[in-house]
PDB file of C-alpha atoms in Angstrom:
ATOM      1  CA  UNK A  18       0.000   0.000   0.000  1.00 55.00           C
ATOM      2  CA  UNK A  19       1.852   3.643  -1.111  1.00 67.00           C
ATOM      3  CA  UNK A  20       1.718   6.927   0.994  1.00 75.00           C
ATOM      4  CA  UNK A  21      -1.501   7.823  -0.678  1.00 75.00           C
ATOM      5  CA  UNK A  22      -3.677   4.734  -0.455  1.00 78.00           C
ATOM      6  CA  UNK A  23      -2.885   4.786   3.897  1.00 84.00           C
ATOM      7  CA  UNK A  24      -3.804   8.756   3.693  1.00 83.00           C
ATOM      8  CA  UNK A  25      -7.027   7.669   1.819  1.00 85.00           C
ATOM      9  CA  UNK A  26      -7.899   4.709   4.586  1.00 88.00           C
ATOM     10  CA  UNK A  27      -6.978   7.238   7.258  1.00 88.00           C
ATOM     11  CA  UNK A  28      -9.317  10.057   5.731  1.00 88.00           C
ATOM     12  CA  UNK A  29     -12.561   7.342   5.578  1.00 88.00           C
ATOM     13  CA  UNK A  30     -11.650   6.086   9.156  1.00 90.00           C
ATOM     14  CA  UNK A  31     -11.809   9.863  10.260  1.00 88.00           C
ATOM     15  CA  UNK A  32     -15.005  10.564   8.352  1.00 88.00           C
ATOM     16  CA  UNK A  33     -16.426   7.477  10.263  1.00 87.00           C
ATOM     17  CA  UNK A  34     -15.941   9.064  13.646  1.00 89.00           C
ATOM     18  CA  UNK A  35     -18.217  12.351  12.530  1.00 89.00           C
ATOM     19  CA  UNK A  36     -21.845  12.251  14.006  1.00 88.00           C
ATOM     20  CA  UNK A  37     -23.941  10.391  11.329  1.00 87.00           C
ATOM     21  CA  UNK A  38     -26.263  13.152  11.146  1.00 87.00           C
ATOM     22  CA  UNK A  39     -23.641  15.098   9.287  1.00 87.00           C
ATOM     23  CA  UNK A  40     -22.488  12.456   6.964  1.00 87.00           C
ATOM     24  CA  UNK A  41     -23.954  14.660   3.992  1.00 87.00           C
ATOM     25  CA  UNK A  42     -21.891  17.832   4.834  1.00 88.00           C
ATOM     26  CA  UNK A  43     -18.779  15.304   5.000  1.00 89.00           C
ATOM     27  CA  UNK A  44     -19.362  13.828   1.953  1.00 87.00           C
ATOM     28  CA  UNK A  45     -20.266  16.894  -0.266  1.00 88.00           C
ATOM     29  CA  UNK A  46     -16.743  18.302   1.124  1.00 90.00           C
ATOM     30  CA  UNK A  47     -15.027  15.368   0.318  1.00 89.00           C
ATOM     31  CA  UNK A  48     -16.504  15.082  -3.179  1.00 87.00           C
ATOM     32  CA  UNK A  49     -15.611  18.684  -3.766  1.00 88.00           C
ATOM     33  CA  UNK A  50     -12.235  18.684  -3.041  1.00 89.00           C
ATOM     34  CA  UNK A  51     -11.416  15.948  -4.793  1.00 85.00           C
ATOM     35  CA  UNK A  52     -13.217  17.084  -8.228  1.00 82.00           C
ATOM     36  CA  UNK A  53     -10.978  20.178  -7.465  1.00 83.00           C
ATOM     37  CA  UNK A  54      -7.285  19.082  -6.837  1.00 86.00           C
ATOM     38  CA  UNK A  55      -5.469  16.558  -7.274  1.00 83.00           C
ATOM     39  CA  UNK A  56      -5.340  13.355  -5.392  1.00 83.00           C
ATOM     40  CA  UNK A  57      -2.403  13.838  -3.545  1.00 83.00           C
ATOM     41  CA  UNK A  58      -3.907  17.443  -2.331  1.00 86.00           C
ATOM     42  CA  UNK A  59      -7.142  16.234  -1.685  1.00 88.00           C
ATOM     43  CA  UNK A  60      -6.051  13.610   0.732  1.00 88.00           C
ATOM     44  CA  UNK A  61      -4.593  15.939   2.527  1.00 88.00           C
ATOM     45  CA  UNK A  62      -7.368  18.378   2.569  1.00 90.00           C
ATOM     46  CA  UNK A  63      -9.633  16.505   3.475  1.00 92.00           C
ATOM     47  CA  UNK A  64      -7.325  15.120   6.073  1.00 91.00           C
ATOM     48  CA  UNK A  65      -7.002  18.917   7.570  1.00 90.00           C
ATOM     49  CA  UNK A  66     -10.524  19.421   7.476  1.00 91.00           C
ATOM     50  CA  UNK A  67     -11.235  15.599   9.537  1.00 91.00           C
ATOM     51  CA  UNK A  68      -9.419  17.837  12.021  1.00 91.00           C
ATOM     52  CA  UNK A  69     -11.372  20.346  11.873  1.00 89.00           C
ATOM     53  CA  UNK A  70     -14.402  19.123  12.334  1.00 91.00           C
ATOM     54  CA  UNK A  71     -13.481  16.236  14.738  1.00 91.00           C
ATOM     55  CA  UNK A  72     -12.139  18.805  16.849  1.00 91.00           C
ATOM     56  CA  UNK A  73     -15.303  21.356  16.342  1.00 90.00           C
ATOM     57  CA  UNK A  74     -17.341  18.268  17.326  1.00 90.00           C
ATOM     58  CA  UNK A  75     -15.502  17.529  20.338  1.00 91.00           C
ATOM     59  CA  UNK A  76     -16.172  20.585  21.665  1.00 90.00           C
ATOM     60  CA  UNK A  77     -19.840  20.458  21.086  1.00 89.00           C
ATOM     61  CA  UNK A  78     -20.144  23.137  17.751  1.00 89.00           C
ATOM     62  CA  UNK A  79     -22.659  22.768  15.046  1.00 90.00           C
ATOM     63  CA  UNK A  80     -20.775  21.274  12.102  1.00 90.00           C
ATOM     64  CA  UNK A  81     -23.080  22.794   9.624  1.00 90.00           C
ATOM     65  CA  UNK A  82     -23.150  26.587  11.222  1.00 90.00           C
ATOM     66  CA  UNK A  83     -19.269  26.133  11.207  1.00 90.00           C
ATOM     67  CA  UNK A  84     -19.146  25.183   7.691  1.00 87.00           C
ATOM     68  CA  UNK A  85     -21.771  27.175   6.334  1.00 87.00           C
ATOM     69  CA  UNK A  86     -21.879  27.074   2.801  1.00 88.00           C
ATOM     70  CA  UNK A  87     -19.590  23.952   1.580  1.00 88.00           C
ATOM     71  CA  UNK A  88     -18.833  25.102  -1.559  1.00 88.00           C
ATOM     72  CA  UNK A  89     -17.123  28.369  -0.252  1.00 90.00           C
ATOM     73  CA  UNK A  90     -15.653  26.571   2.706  1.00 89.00           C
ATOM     74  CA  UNK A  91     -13.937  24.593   0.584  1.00 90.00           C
ATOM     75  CA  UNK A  92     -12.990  27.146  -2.275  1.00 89.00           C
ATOM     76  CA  UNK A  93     -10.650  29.136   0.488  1.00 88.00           C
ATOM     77  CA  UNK A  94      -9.176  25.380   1.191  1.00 88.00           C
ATOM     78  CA  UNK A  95      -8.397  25.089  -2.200  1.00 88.00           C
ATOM     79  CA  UNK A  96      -7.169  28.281  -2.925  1.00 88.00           C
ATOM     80  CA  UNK A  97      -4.502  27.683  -0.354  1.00 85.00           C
ATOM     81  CA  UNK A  98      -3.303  24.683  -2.531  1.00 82.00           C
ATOM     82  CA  UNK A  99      -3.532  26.131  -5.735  1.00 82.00           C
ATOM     83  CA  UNK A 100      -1.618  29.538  -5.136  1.00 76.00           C
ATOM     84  CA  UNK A 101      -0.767  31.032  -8.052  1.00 73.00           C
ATOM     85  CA  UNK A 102      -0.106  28.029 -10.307  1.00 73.00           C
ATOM     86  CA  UNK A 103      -1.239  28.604 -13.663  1.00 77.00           C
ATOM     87  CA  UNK A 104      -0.439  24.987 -14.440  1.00 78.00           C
ATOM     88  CA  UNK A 105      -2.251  23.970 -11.504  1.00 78.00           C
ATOM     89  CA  UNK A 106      -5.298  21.765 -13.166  1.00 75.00           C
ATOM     90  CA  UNK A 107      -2.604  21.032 -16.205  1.00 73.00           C
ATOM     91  CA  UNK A 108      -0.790  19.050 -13.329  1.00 73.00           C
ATOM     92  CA  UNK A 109      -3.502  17.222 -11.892  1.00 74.00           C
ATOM     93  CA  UNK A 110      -4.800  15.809 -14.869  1.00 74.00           C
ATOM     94  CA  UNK A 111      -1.039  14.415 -15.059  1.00 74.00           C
ATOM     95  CA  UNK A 112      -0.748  13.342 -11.333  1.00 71.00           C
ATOM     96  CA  UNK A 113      -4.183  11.848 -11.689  1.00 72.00           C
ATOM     97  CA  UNK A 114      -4.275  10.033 -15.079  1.00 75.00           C
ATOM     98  CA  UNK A 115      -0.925   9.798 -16.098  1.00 73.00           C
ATOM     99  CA  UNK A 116      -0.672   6.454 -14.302  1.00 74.00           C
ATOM    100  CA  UNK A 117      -3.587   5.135 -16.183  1.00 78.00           C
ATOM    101  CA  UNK A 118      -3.361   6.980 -19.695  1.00 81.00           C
ATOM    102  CA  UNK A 119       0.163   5.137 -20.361  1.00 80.00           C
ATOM    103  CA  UNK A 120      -1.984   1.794 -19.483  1.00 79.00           C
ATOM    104  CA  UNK A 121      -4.293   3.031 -21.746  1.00 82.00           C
ATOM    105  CA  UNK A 122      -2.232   3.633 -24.694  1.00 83.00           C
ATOM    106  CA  UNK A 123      -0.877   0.105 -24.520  1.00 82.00           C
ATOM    107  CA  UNK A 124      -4.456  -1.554 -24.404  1.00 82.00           C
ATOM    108  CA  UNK A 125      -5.228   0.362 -27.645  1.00 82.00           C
ATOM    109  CA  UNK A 126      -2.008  -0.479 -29.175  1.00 81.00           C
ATOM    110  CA  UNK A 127      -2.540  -4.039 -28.421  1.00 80.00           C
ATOM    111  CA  UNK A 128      -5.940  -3.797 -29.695  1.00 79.00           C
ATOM    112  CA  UNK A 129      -5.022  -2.382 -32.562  1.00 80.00           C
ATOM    113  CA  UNK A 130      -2.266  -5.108 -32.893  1.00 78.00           C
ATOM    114  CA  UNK A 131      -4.779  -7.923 -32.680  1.00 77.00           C
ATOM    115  CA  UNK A 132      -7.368  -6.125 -34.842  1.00 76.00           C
ATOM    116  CA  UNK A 133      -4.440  -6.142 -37.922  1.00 76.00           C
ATOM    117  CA  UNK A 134      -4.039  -9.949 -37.638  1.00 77.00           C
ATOM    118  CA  UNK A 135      -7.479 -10.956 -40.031  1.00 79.00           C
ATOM    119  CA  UNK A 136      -5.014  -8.977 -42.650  1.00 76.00           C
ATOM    120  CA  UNK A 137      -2.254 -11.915 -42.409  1.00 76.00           C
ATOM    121  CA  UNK A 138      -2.137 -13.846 -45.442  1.00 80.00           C
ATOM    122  CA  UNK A 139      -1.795 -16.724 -45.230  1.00 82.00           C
ATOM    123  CA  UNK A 140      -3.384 -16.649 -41.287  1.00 77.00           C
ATOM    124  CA  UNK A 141      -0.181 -19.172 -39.725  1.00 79.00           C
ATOM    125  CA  UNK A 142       1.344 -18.722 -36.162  1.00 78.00           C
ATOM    126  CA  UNK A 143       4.535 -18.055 -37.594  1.00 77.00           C
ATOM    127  CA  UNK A 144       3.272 -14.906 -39.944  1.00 77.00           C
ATOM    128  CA  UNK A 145       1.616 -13.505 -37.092  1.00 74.00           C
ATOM    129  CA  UNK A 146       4.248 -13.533 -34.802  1.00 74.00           C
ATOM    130  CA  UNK A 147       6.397 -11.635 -37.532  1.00 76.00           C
ATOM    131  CA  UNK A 148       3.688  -9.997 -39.236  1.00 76.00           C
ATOM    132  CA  UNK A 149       4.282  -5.740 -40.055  1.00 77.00           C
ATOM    133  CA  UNK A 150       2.652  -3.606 -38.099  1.00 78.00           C
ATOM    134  CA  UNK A 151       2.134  -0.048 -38.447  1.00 80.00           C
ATOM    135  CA  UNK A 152       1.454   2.331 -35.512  1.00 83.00           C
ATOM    136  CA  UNK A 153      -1.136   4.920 -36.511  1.00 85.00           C
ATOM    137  CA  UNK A 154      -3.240   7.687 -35.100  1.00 87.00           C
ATOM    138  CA  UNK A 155      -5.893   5.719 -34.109  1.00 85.00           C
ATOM    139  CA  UNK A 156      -4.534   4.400 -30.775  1.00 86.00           C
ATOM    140  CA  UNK A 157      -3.501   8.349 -29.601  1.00 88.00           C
ATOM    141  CA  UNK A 158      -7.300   9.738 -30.506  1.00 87.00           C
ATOM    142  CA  UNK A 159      -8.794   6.613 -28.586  1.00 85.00           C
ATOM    143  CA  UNK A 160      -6.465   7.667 -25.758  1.00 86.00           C
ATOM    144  CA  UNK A 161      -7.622  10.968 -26.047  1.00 86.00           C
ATOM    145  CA  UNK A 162     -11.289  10.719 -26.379  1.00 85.00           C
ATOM    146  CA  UNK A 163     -11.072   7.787 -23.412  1.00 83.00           C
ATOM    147  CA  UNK A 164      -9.184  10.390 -21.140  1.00 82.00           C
ATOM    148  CA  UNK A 165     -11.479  13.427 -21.764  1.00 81.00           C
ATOM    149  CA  UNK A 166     -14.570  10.685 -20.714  1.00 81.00           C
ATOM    150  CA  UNK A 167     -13.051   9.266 -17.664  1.00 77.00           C
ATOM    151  CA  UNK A 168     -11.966  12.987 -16.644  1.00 76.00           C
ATOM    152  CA  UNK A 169     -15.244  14.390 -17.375  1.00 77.00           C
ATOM    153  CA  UNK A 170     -17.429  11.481 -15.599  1.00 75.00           C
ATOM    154  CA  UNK A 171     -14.683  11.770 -12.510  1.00 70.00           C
ATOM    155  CA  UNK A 172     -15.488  15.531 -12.132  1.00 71.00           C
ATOM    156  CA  UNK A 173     -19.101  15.452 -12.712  1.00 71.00           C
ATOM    157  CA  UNK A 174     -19.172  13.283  -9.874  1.00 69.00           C
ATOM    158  CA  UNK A 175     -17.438  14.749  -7.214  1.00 67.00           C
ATOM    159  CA  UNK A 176     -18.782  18.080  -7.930  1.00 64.00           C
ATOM    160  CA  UNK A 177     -22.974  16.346  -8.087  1.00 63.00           C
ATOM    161  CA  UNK A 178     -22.560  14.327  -5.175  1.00 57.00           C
ATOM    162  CA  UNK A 179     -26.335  13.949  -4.019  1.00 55.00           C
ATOM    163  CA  UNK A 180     -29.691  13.563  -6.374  1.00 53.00           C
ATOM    164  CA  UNK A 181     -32.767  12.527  -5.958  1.00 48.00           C
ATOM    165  CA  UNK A 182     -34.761   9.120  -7.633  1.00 49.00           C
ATOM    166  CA  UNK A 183     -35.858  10.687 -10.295  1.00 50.00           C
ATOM    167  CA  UNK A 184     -32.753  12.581 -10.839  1.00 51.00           C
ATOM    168  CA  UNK A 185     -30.630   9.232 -10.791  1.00 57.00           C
ATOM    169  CA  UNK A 186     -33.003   7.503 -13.117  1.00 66.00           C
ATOM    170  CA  UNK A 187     -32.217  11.034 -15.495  1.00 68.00           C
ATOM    171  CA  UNK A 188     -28.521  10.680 -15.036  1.00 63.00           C
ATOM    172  CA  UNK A 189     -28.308   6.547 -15.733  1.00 66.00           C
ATOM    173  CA  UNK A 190     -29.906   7.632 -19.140  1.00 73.00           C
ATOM    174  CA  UNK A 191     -28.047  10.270 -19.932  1.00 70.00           C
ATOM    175  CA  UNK A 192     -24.806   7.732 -18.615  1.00 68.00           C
ATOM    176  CA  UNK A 193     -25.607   5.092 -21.258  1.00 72.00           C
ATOM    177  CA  UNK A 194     -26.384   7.872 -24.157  1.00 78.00           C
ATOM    178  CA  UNK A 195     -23.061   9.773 -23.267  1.00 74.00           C
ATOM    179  CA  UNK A 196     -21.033   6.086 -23.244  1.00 75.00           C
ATOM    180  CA  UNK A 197     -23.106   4.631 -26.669  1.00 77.00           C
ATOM    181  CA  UNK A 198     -21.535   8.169 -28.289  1.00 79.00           C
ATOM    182  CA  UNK A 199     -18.304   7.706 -26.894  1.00 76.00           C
ATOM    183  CA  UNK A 200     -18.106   3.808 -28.045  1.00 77.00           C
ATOM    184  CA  UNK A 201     -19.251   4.974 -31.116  1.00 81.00           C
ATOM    185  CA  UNK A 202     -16.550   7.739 -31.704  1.00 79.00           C
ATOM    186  CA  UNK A 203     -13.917   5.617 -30.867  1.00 76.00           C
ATOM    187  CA  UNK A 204     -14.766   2.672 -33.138  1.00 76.00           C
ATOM    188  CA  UNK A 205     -15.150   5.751 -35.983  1.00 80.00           C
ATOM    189  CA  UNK A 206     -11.953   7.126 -34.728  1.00 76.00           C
ATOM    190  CA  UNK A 207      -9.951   3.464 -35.173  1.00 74.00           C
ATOM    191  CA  UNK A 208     -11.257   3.244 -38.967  1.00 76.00           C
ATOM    192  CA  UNK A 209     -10.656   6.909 -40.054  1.00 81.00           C
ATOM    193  CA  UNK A 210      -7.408   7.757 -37.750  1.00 84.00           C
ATOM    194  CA  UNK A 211      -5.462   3.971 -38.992  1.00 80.00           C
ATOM    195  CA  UNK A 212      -5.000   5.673 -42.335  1.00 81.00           C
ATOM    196  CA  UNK A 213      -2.670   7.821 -40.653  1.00 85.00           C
ATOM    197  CA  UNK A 214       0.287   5.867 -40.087  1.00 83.00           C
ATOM    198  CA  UNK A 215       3.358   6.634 -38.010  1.00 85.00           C
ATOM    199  CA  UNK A 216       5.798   3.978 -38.014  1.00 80.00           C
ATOM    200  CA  UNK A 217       6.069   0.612 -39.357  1.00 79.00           C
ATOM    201  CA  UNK A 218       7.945  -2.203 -37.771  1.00 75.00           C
ATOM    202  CA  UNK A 219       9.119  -4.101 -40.416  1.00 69.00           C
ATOM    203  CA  UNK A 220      11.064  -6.773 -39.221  1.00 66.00           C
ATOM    204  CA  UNK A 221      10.295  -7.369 -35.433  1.00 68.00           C
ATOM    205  CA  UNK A 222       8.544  -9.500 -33.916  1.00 74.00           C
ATOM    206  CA  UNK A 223       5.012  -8.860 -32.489  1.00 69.00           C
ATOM    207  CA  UNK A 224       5.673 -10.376 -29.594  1.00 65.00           C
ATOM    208  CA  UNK A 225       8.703  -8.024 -28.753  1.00 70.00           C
ATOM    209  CA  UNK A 226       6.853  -5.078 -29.576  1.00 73.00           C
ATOM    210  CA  UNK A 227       4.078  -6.129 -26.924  1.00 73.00           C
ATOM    211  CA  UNK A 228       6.698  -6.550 -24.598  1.00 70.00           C
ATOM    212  CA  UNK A 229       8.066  -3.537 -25.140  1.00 73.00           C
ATOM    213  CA  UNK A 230       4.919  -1.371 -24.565  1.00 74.00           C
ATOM    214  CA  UNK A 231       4.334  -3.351 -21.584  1.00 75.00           C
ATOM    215  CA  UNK A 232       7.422  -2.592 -20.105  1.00 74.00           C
ATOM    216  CA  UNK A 233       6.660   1.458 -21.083  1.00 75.00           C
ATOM    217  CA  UNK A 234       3.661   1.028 -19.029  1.00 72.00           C
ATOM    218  CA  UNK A 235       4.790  -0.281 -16.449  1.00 71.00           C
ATOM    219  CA  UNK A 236       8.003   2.015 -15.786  1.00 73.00           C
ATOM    220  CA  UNK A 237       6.192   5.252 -16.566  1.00 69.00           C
ATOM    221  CA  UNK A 238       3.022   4.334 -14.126  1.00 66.00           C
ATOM    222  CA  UNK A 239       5.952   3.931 -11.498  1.00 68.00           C
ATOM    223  CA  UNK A 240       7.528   7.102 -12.369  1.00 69.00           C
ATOM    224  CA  UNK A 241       3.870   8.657 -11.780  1.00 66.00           C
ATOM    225  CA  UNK A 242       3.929   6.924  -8.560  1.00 64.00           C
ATOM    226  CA  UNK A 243       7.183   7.903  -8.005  1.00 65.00           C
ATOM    227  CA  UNK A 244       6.399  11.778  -8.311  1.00 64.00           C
ATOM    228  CA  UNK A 245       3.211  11.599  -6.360  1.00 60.00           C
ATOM    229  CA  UNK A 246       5.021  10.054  -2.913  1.00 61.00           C
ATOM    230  CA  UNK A 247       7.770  13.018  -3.314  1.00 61.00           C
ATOM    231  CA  UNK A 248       5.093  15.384  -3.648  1.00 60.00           C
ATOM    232  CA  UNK A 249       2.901  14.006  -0.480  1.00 59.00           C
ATOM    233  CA  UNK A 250       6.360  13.721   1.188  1.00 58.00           C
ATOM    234  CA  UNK A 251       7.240  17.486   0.328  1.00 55.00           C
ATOM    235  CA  UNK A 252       3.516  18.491   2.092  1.00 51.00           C
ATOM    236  CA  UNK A 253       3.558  16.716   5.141  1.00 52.00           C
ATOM    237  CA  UNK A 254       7.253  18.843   5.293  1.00 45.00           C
ATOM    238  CA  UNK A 255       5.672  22.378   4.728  1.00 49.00           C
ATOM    239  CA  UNK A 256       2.985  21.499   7.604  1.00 50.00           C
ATOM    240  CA  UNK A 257       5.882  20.739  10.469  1.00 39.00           C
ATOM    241  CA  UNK A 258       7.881  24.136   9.586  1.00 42.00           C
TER     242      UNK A 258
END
């Protein structure tokens, strides 16, 4: 389990001990914050305000007079993270996704690898394993459209965290019309977008080139990882000096 995974357990153990009667306030906060920063300054925004309000509660106080409004509670919060960074939502996107979108990538690739093979003539092990393949746009503008989804359904979220029945029943339509039209751009994308080739690898191996992707993935999701501890590492510094 990393640095960020024990500061998420610790945040839900905290929200746990808050009277049940303001579990609503708790979770609209949490929601918030994290559709507004990223993960790593969420966590530990939401860890400062567990303190907050644990302590508020301890001494008897109204958690929802203290808050007031959540939204604007949480905007100064935020605003203390974000400073002046231009770059700010740039960054989270990276610390947030990166991870995933170089996982991403290689599942289109490796799609796109294993929707070429029908083309091998004649259709033997041996010409598969050694067939050409061509790297084209189509894998980057799945990426792409598959990012801007996930990023858009992850924000909606936090930022709408309560409805009603009737509301749900509204939003699980919308869901499935939203995902059918981003299926259906992506399968569009794949036929138009593969007539724009990048590179062909001629004479290696498919195998090796699956390999290779795999291993990108896997050493740039670390790197991601990597960058994420230093920067929880470099917060829990600035709050001890």
């Amino acid at each position: 389990m990393n640095k960020l995974d024990k500061q998420i357990k610790v945040n839900y153990s905290n929200m746990l001990k808050i009277d049940k009667r303001y579990q609503d306030l708790v979770t609209n906060i949490v929601c918030y914050l994290r559709g507004k920063l990223n993960s790593v300054d969420a966590e530990e925004a939401i860890n400062d305000v567990n303190d907050i309000l644990l302590g508020a509660q301890s001494r008897g106080e109204d958690l929802e007079v203290l808050v007031g409004d959540y939204e604007e509670f949480c905007d100064n919060i935020i605003d203390a993270y974000r400073g002046s960074d231009k770059w700010y939502s740039l960054k989270s996107y990276f610390y947030d996704f990166g991870g995933i979108s170089i996982y991403m990538l290689v599942f289109f690739m490796a799609l796109d690898i294993i929707s070429s093979i029908p083309t091998v003539k004649p259709l033997t092990i041996s010409n598969i394993l050694n067939m050409k393949y061509t790297i084209s746009l189509a894998p980057f503008i799945s990426l792409i459209i598959a990012l801007v989804f996930s990023i858009g359904i992850v924000k909606y979220i936090c930022t709408h965290p309560g409805g009603n029945e009737k509301g749900n029943k509204k939003e699980a339509i919308m869901s499935f019309i939203i995902i059918f039209i981003v299926l259906s751009a992506m399968v569009a994308s794949t036929f138009f977008f593969r007539k724009i080739e990048i590179y062909t690898f001629s004479n290696i191996p498919v195998i090796i080139i699956i390999a290779f992707l795999v291993c990108i993935a896997v050493i740039g999701a670390n790197v991601i990882e990597f960058i994420k501890a230093r920067r929880m590492d470099k917060i829990k510094f600035r709050r001890f000096i």
